[in-house]
mmCIF file of C-alpha atoms in Angstrom:
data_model
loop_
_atom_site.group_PDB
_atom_site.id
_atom_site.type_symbol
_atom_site.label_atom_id
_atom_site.label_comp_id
_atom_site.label_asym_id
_atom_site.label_seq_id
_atom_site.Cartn_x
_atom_site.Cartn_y
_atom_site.Cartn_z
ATOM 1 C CA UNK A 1 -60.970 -20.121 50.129
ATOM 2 C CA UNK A 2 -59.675 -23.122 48.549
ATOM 3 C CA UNK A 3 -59.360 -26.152 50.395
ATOM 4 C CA UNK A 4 -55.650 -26.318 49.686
ATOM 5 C CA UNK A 5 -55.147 -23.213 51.738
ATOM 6 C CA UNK A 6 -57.938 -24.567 54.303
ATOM 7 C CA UNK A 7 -55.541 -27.267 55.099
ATOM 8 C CA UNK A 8 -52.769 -25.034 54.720
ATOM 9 C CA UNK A 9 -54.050 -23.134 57.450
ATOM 10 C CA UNK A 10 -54.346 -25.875 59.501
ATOM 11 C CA UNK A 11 -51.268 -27.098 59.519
ATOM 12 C CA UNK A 12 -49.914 -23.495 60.498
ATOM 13 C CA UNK A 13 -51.896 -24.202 63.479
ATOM 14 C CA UNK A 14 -50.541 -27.547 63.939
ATOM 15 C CA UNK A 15 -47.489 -25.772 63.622
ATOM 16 C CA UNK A 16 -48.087 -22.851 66.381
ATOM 17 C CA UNK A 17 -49.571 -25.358 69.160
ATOM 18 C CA UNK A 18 -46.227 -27.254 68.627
ATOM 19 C CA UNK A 19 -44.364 -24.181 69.107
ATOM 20 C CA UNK A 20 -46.153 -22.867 71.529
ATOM 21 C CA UNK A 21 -44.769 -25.119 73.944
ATOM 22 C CA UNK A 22 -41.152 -24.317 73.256
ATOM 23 C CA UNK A 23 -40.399 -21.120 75.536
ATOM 24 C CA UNK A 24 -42.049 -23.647 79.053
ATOM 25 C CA UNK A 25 -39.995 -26.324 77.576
ATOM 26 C CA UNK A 26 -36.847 -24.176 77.268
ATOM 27 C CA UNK A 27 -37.950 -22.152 80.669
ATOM 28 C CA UNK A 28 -37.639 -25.665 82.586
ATOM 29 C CA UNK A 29 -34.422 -27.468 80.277
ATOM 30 C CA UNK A 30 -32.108 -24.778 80.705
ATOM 31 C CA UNK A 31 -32.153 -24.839 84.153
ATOM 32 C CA UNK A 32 -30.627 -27.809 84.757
ATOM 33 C CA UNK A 33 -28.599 -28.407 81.203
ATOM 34 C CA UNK A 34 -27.244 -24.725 80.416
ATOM 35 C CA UNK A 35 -27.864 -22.243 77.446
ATOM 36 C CA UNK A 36 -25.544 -24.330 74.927
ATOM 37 C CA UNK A 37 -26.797 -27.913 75.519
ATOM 38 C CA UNK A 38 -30.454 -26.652 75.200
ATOM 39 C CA UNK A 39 -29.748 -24.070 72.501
ATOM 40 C CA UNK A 40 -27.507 -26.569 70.561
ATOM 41 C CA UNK A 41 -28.083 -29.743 71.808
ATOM 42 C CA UNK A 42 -31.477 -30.244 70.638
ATOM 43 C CA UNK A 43 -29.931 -29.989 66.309
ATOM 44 C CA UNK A 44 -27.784 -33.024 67.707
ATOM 45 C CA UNK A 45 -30.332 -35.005 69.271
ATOM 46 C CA UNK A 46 -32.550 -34.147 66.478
ATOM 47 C CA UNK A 47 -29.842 -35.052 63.702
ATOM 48 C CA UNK A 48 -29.621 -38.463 64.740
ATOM 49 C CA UNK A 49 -33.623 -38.994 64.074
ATOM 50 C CA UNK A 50 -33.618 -37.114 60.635
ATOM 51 C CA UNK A 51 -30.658 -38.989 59.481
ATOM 52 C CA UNK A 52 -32.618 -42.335 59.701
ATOM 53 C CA UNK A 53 -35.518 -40.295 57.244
ATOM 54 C CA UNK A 54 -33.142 -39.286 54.655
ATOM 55 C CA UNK A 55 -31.490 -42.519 54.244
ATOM 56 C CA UNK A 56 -34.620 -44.436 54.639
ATOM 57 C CA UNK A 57 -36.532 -42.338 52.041
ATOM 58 C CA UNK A 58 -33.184 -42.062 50.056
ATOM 59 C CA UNK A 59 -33.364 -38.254 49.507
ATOM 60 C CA UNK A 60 -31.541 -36.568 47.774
ATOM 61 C CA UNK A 61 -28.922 -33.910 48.247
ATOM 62 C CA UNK A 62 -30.119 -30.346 47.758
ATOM 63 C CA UNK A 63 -29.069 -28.458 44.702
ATOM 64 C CA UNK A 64 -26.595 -25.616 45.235
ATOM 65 C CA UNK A 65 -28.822 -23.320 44.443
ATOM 66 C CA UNK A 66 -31.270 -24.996 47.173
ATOM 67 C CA UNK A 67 -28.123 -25.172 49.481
ATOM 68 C CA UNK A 68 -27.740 -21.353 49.888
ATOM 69 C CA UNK A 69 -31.431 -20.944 51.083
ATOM 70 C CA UNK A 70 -30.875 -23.609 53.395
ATOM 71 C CA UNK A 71 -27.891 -21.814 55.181
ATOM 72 C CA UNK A 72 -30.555 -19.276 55.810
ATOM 73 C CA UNK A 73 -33.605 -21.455 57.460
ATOM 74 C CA UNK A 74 -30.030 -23.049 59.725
ATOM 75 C CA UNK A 75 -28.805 -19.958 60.671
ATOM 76 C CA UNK A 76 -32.273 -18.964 61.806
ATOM 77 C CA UNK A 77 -34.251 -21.806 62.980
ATOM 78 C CA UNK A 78 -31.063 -24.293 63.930
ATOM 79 C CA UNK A 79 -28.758 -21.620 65.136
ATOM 80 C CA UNK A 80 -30.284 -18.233 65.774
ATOM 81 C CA UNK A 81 -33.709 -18.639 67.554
ATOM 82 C CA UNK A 82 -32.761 -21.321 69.942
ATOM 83 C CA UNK A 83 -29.748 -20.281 70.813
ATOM 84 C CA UNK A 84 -30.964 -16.758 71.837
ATOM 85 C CA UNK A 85 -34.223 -18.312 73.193
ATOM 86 C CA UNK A 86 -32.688 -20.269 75.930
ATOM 87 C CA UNK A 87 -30.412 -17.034 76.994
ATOM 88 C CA UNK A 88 -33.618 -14.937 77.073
ATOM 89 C CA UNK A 89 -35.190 -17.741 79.370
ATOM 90 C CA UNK A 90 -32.609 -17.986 81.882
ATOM 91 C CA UNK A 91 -33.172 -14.526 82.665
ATOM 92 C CA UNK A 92 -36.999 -13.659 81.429
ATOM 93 C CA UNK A 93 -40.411 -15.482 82.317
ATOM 94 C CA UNK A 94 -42.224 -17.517 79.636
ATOM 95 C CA UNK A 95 -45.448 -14.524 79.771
ATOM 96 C CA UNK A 96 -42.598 -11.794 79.061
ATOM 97 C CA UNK A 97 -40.665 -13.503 76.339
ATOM 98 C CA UNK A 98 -43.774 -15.511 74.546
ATOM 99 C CA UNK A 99 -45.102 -11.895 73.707
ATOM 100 C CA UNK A 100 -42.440 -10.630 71.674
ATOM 101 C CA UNK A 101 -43.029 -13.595 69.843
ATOM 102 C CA UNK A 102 -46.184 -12.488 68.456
ATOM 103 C CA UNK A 103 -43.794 -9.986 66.186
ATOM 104 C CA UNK A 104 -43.223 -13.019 64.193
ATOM 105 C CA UNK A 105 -46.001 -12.811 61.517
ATOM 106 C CA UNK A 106 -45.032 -9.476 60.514
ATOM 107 C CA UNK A 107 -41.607 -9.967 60.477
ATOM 108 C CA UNK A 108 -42.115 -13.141 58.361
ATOM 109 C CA UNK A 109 -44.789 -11.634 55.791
ATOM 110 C CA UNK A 110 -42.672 -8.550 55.422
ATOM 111 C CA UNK A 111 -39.595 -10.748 54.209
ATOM 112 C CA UNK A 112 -42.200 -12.792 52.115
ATOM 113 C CA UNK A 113 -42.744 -9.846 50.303
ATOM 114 C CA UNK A 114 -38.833 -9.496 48.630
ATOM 115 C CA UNK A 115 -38.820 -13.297 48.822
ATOM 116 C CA UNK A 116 -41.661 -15.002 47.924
ATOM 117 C CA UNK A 117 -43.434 -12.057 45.702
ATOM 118 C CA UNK A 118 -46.382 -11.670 48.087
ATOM 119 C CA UNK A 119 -48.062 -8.324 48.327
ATOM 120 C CA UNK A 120 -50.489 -8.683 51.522
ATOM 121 C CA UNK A 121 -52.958 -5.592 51.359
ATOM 122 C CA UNK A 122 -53.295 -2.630 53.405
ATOM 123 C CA UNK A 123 -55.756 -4.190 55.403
ATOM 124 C CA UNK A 124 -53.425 -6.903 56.408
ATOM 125 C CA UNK A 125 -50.823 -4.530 57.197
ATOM 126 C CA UNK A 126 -53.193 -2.379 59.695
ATOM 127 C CA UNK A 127 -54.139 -5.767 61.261
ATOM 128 C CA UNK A 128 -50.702 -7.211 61.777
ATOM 129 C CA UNK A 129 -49.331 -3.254 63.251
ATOM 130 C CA UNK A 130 -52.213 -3.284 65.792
ATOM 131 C CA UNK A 131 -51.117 -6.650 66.959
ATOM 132 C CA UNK A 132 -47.533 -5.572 67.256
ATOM 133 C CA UNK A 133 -47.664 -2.246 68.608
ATOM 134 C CA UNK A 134 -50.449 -4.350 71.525
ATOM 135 C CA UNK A 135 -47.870 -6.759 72.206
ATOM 136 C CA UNK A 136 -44.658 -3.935 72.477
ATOM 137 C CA UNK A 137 -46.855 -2.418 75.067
ATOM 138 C CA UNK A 138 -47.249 -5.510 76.717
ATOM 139 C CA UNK A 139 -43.294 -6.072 76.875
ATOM 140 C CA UNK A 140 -42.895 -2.422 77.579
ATOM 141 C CA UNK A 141 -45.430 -2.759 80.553
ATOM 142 C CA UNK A 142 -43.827 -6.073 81.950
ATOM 143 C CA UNK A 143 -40.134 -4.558 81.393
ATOM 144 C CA UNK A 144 -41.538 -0.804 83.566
ATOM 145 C CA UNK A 145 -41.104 1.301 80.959
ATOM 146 C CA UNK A 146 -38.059 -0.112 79.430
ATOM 147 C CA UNK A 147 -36.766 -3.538 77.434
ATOM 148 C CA UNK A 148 -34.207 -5.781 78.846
ATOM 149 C CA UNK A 149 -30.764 -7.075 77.228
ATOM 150 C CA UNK A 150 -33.020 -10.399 77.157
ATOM 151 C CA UNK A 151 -35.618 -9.005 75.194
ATOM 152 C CA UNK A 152 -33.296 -7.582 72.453
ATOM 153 C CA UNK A 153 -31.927 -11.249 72.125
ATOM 154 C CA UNK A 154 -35.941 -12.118 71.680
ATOM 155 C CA UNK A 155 -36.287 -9.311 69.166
ATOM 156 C CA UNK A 156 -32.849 -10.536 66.938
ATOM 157 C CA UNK A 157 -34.461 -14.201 67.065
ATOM 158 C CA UNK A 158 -37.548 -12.820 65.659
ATOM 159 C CA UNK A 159 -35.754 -11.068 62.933
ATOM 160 C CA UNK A 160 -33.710 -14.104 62.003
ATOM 161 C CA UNK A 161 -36.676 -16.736 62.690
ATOM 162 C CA UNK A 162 -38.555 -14.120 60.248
ATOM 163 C CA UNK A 163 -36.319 -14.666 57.118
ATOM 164 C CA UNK A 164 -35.928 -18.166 57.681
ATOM 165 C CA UNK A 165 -39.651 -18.911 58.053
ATOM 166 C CA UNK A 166 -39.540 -17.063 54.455
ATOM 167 C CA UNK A 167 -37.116 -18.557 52.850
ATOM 168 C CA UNK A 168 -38.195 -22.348 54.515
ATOM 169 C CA UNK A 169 -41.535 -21.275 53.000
ATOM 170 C CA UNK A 170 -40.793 -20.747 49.831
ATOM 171 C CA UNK A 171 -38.180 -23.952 49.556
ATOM 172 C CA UNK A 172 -40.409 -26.050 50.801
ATOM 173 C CA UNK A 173 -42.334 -25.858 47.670
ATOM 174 C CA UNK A 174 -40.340 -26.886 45.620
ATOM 175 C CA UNK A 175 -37.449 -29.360 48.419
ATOM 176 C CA UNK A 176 -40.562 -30.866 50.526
ATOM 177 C CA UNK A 177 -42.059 -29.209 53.820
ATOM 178 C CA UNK A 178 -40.177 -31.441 56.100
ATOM 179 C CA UNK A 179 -36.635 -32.155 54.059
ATOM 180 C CA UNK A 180 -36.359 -28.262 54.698
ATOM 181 C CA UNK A 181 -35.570 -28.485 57.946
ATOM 182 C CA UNK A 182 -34.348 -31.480 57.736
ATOM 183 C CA UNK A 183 -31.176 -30.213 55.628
ATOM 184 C CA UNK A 184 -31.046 -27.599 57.288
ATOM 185 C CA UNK A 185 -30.486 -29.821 60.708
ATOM 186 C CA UNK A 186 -27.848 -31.690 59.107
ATOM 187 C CA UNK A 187 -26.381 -28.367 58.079
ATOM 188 C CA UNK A 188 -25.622 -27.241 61.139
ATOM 189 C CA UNK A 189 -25.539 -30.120 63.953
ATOM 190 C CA UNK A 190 -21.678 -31.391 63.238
ATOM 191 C CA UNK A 191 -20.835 -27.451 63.619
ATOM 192 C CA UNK A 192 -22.616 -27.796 67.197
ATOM 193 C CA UNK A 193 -21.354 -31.482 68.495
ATOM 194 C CA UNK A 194 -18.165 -30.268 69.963
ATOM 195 C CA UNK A 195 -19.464 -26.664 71.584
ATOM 196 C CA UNK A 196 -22.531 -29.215 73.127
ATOM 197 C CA UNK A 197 -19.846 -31.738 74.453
ATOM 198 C CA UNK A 198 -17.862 -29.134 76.099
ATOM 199 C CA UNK A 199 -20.720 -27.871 78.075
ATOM 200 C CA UNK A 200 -21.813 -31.758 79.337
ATOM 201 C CA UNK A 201 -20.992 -32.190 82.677
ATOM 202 C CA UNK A 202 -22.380 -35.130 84.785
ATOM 203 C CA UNK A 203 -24.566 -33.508 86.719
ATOM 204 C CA UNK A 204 -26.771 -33.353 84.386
ATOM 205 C CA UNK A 205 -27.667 -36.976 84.528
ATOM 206 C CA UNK A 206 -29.333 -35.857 88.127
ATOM 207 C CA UNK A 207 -31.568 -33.709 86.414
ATOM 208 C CA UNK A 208 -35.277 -34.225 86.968
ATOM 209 C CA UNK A 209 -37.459 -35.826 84.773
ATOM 210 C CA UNK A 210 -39.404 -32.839 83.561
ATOM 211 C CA UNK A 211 -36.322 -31.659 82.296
ATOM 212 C CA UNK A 212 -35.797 -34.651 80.202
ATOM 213 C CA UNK A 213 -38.916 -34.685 78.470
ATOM 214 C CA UNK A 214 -38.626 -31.068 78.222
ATOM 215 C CA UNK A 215 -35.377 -31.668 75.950
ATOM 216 C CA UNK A 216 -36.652 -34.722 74.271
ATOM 217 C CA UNK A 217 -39.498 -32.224 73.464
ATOM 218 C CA UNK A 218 -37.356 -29.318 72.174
ATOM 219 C CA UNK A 219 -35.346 -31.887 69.738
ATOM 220 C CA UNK A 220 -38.372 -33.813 68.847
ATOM 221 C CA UNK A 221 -40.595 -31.800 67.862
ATOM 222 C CA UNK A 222 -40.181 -27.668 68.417
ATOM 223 C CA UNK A 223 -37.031 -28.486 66.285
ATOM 224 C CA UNK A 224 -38.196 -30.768 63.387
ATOM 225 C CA UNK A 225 -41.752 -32.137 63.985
ATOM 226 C CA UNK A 226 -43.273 -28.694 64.622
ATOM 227 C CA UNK A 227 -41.811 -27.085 61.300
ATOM 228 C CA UNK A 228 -42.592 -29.923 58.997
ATOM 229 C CA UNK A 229 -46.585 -28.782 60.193
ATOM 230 C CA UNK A 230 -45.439 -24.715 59.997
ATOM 231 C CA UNK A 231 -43.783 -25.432 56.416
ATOM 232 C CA UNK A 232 -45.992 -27.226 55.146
ATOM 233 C CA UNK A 233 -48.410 -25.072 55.715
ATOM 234 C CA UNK A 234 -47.116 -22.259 54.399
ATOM 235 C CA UNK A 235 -46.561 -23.969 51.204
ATOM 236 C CA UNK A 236 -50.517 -25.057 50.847
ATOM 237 C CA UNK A 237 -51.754 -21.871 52.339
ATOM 238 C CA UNK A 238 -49.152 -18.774 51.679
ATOM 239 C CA UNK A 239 -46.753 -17.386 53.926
ATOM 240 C CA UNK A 240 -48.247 -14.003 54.381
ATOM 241 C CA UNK A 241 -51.781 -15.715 55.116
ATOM 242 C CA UNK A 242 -50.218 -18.393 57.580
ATOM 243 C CA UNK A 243 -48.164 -16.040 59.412
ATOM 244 C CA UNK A 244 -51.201 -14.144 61.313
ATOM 245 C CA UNK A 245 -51.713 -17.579 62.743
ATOM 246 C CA UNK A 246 -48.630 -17.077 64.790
ATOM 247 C CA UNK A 247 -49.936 -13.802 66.765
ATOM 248 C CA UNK A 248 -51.798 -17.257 68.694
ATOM 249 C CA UNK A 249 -48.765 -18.583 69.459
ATOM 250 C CA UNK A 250 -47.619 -16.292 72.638
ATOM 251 C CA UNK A 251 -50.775 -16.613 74.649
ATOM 252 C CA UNK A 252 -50.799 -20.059 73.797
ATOM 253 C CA UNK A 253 -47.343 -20.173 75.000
ATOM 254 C CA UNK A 254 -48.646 -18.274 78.190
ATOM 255 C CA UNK A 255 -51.693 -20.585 78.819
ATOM 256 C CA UNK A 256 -48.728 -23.632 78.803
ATOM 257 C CA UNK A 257 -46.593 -21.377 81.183
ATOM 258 C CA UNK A 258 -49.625 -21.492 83.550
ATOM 259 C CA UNK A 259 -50.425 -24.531 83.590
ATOM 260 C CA UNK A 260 -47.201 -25.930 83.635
ATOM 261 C CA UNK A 261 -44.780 -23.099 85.530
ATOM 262 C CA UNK A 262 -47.733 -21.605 87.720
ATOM 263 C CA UNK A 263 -47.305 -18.074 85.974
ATOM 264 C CA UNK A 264 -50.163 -15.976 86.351
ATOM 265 C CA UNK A 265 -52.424 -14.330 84.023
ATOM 266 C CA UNK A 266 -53.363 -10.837 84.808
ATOM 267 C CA UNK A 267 -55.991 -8.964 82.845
ATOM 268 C CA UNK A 268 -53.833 -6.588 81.160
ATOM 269 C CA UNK A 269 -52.733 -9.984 79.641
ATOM 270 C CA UNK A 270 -56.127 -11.201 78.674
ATOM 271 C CA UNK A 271 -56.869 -7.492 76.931
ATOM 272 C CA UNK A 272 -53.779 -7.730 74.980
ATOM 273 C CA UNK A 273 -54.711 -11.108 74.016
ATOM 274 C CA UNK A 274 -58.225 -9.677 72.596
ATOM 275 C CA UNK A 275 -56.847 -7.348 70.560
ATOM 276 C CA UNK A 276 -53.972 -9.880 69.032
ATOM 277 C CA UNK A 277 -56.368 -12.470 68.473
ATOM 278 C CA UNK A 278 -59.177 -9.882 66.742
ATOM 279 C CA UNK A 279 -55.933 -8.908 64.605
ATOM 280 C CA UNK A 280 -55.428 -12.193 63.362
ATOM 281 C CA UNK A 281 -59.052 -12.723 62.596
ATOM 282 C CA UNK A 282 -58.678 -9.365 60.373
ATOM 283 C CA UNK A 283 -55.515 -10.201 58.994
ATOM 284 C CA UNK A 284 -55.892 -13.979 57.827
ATOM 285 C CA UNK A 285 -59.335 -12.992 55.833
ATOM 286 C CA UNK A 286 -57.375 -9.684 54.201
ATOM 287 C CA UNK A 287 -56.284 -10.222 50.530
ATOM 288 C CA UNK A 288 -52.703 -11.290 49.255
ATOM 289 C CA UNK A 289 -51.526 -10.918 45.481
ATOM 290 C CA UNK A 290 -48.585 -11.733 43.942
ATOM 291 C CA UNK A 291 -46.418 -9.634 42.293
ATOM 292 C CA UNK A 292 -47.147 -8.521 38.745
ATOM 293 C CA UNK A 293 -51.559 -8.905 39.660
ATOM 294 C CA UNK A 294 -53.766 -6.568 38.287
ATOM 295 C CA UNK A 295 -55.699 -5.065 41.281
#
C-alpha cells in the first residue's frame, strides 16, 4: 500500500476517535439544552469559527456545480445526522445507538460505488455484511426482539450520513478536505439560527459544566474538526477502503459511554465487537478498482 493511502488511513482513524465521542457527548448535552439546540446549535456555534478560516485563508466560493454536492454533505452531516442523533439519545443509551452506527461503512462504500466509481470486491462485500448483520443482532438483542422508533431515526441518519460521507469524499478532492464541510456549515447554519433561538431558554445557563464542554465538543470538533480528519482521509486513502475503519467507531463510542456514562459492557457486547473488528481487518486489506479496470 502506498503511503498516500497509509496516511489516508490514518486520518480515517483520526476521524472515527473524534466521532466516536459524539453519541456520550450528545447523550449528556441534550439533557439539559433540548434536541434542537444540540442538533442545530452546534452548525451555529461552529459557523462562527469557520467563518474566521474562510476569510482568513480568503477562499473562495464554491462553483455551482460544487454547490449542489455541498447541499448534499449539509443535508446529511449539518442537518440530518445530528438532528436525528440527539432525538435517538434522549430516548436510547449510547451502547444501543453507537451500534447501528457501525452500518455506516457499508452504507457509505455502497453510495461510493454510483458516486465515486469504486468497485470494492466480493471479499469486501462479505466482510462489511458480516459486520452488519453482527451489529443488527446486537440492536435486535438490546431492542428484545424488535427496533425502536429511535432506532429507525439512527438507521435514516446512517442512510443520509452515508451519501454525504460520499459525496464529501469525492469533493474534497478536488474543494479541500476541510472547506467541505466548511461550506457546507455555512450552508446551512443561517437556516438553523432562528429554530436554535426559539428553543433557548435561560435555564440553560444553570446547566452543568459537563454539558458545556460536551457542546463546545459537538461544535468543535464532531462537527468540523472531526470531518476535516474523516475527509481527508478519504481523499488520500479511498472511500470504500476508509469506510471499514468506521465499523471501530461504535465500540469505541461504547468504551467512551463507559467510562464516561457508567454503561456497562456485557459479553455479548465484547463478541459482537470481535467479529466487527475481524470484519474490518478483512475488509480494509480486500481490493477496490475503479470503474472501467481490467480485472
Amino acid at each position: 500500500m502506498e503511503k498516500r493511502e497509509k496516511f489516508g488511513l490514518f486520518l480515517g482513524l483520526i476521524g472515527v476517535i473524534c466521532f466516536s465521542l459524539t453519541l456520550p457527548s450528545t447523550s449528556i448535552a441534550v439533557e439539559y439544552f433540548g434536541t434542537t439546540v444540540v442538533g442545530l446549535g452546534r452548525t451555529v456555534v461552529a459557523a462562527i469559527l469557520v467563518a474566521v478560516v474562510l476569510v482568513v485563508k480568503k477562499e473562495k466560493l464554491p462553483s455551482p456545480r460544487q454547490f449542489k454536492s455541498l447541499l448534499i454533505v449539509a443535508v446529511g452531516a449539518v442537518l440530518g445526522f445530528p438532528l436525528l442523533t440527539s432525538w435517538a439519545m434522549e430516548s436510547l443509551p449510547v451502547s444501543h445507538g453507537a451500534v447501528e452506527l457501525a452500518l455506516l461503512p457499508l452504507a457509505t462504500a455502497g453510495f461510493a460505488i454510483f458516486r465515486a466509481g469504486e468497485r470494492p470486491s466480493l471479499k469486501f462485500w462479505i466482510s462489511s455484511v458480516i459486520g452488519s448483520l453482527a451489529v443488527i443482532m446486537y440492536a435486535l438483542h438490546l431492542g428484545f426482539g424488535q427496533l425502536q422508533f429511535a432506532d429507525l431515526a439512527l438507521l435514516v441518519a446512517v442512510i443520509i450520513l452515508g451519501l454525504s460521507y460520499a459525496e464529501g469524499g469525492v469533493l474534497a478532492k478536488e474543494l479541500g478536505s476541510w472547506q467541505v464541510i466548511a461550506w457546507a456549515i455555512m450552508i446551512g447554519a443561517p437556516f438553523f439560527i432562528i429554530p436554535v433561538g426559539l428553543h433557548l431558554t435561560t435555564e440553560m445557563l444553570q446547566a452543568p459544566l459537563q454539558a458545556w464542554v460536551s457542546f463546545i465538543y459537538l461544535a468543535v470538533v464532531s462537527q468540523f474538526l472531526a470531518y476535516v480528519a474523516w475527509y481527508s482521509g478519504m481523499a488520500m486513502g479511498g472511500i470504500a477502503r476508509v469506510s471499514q475503519i468506521q465499523y471501530l467507531q461504535p465500540f469505541l463510542m461504547i468504551l467512551f459511554a463507559t467510562v464516561f456514562l457508567d454503561e456497562s459492557i456485557t459479553w455479548f457486547t465484547l463478541v459482537i465487537a470481535v467479529i466487527v473488528v475481524f470484519s474490518v481487518l478483512i475488509g480494509k486489506n480486500a481490493p477496490v478498482s475503479k470503474k472501467g479496470d481490467i480485472s
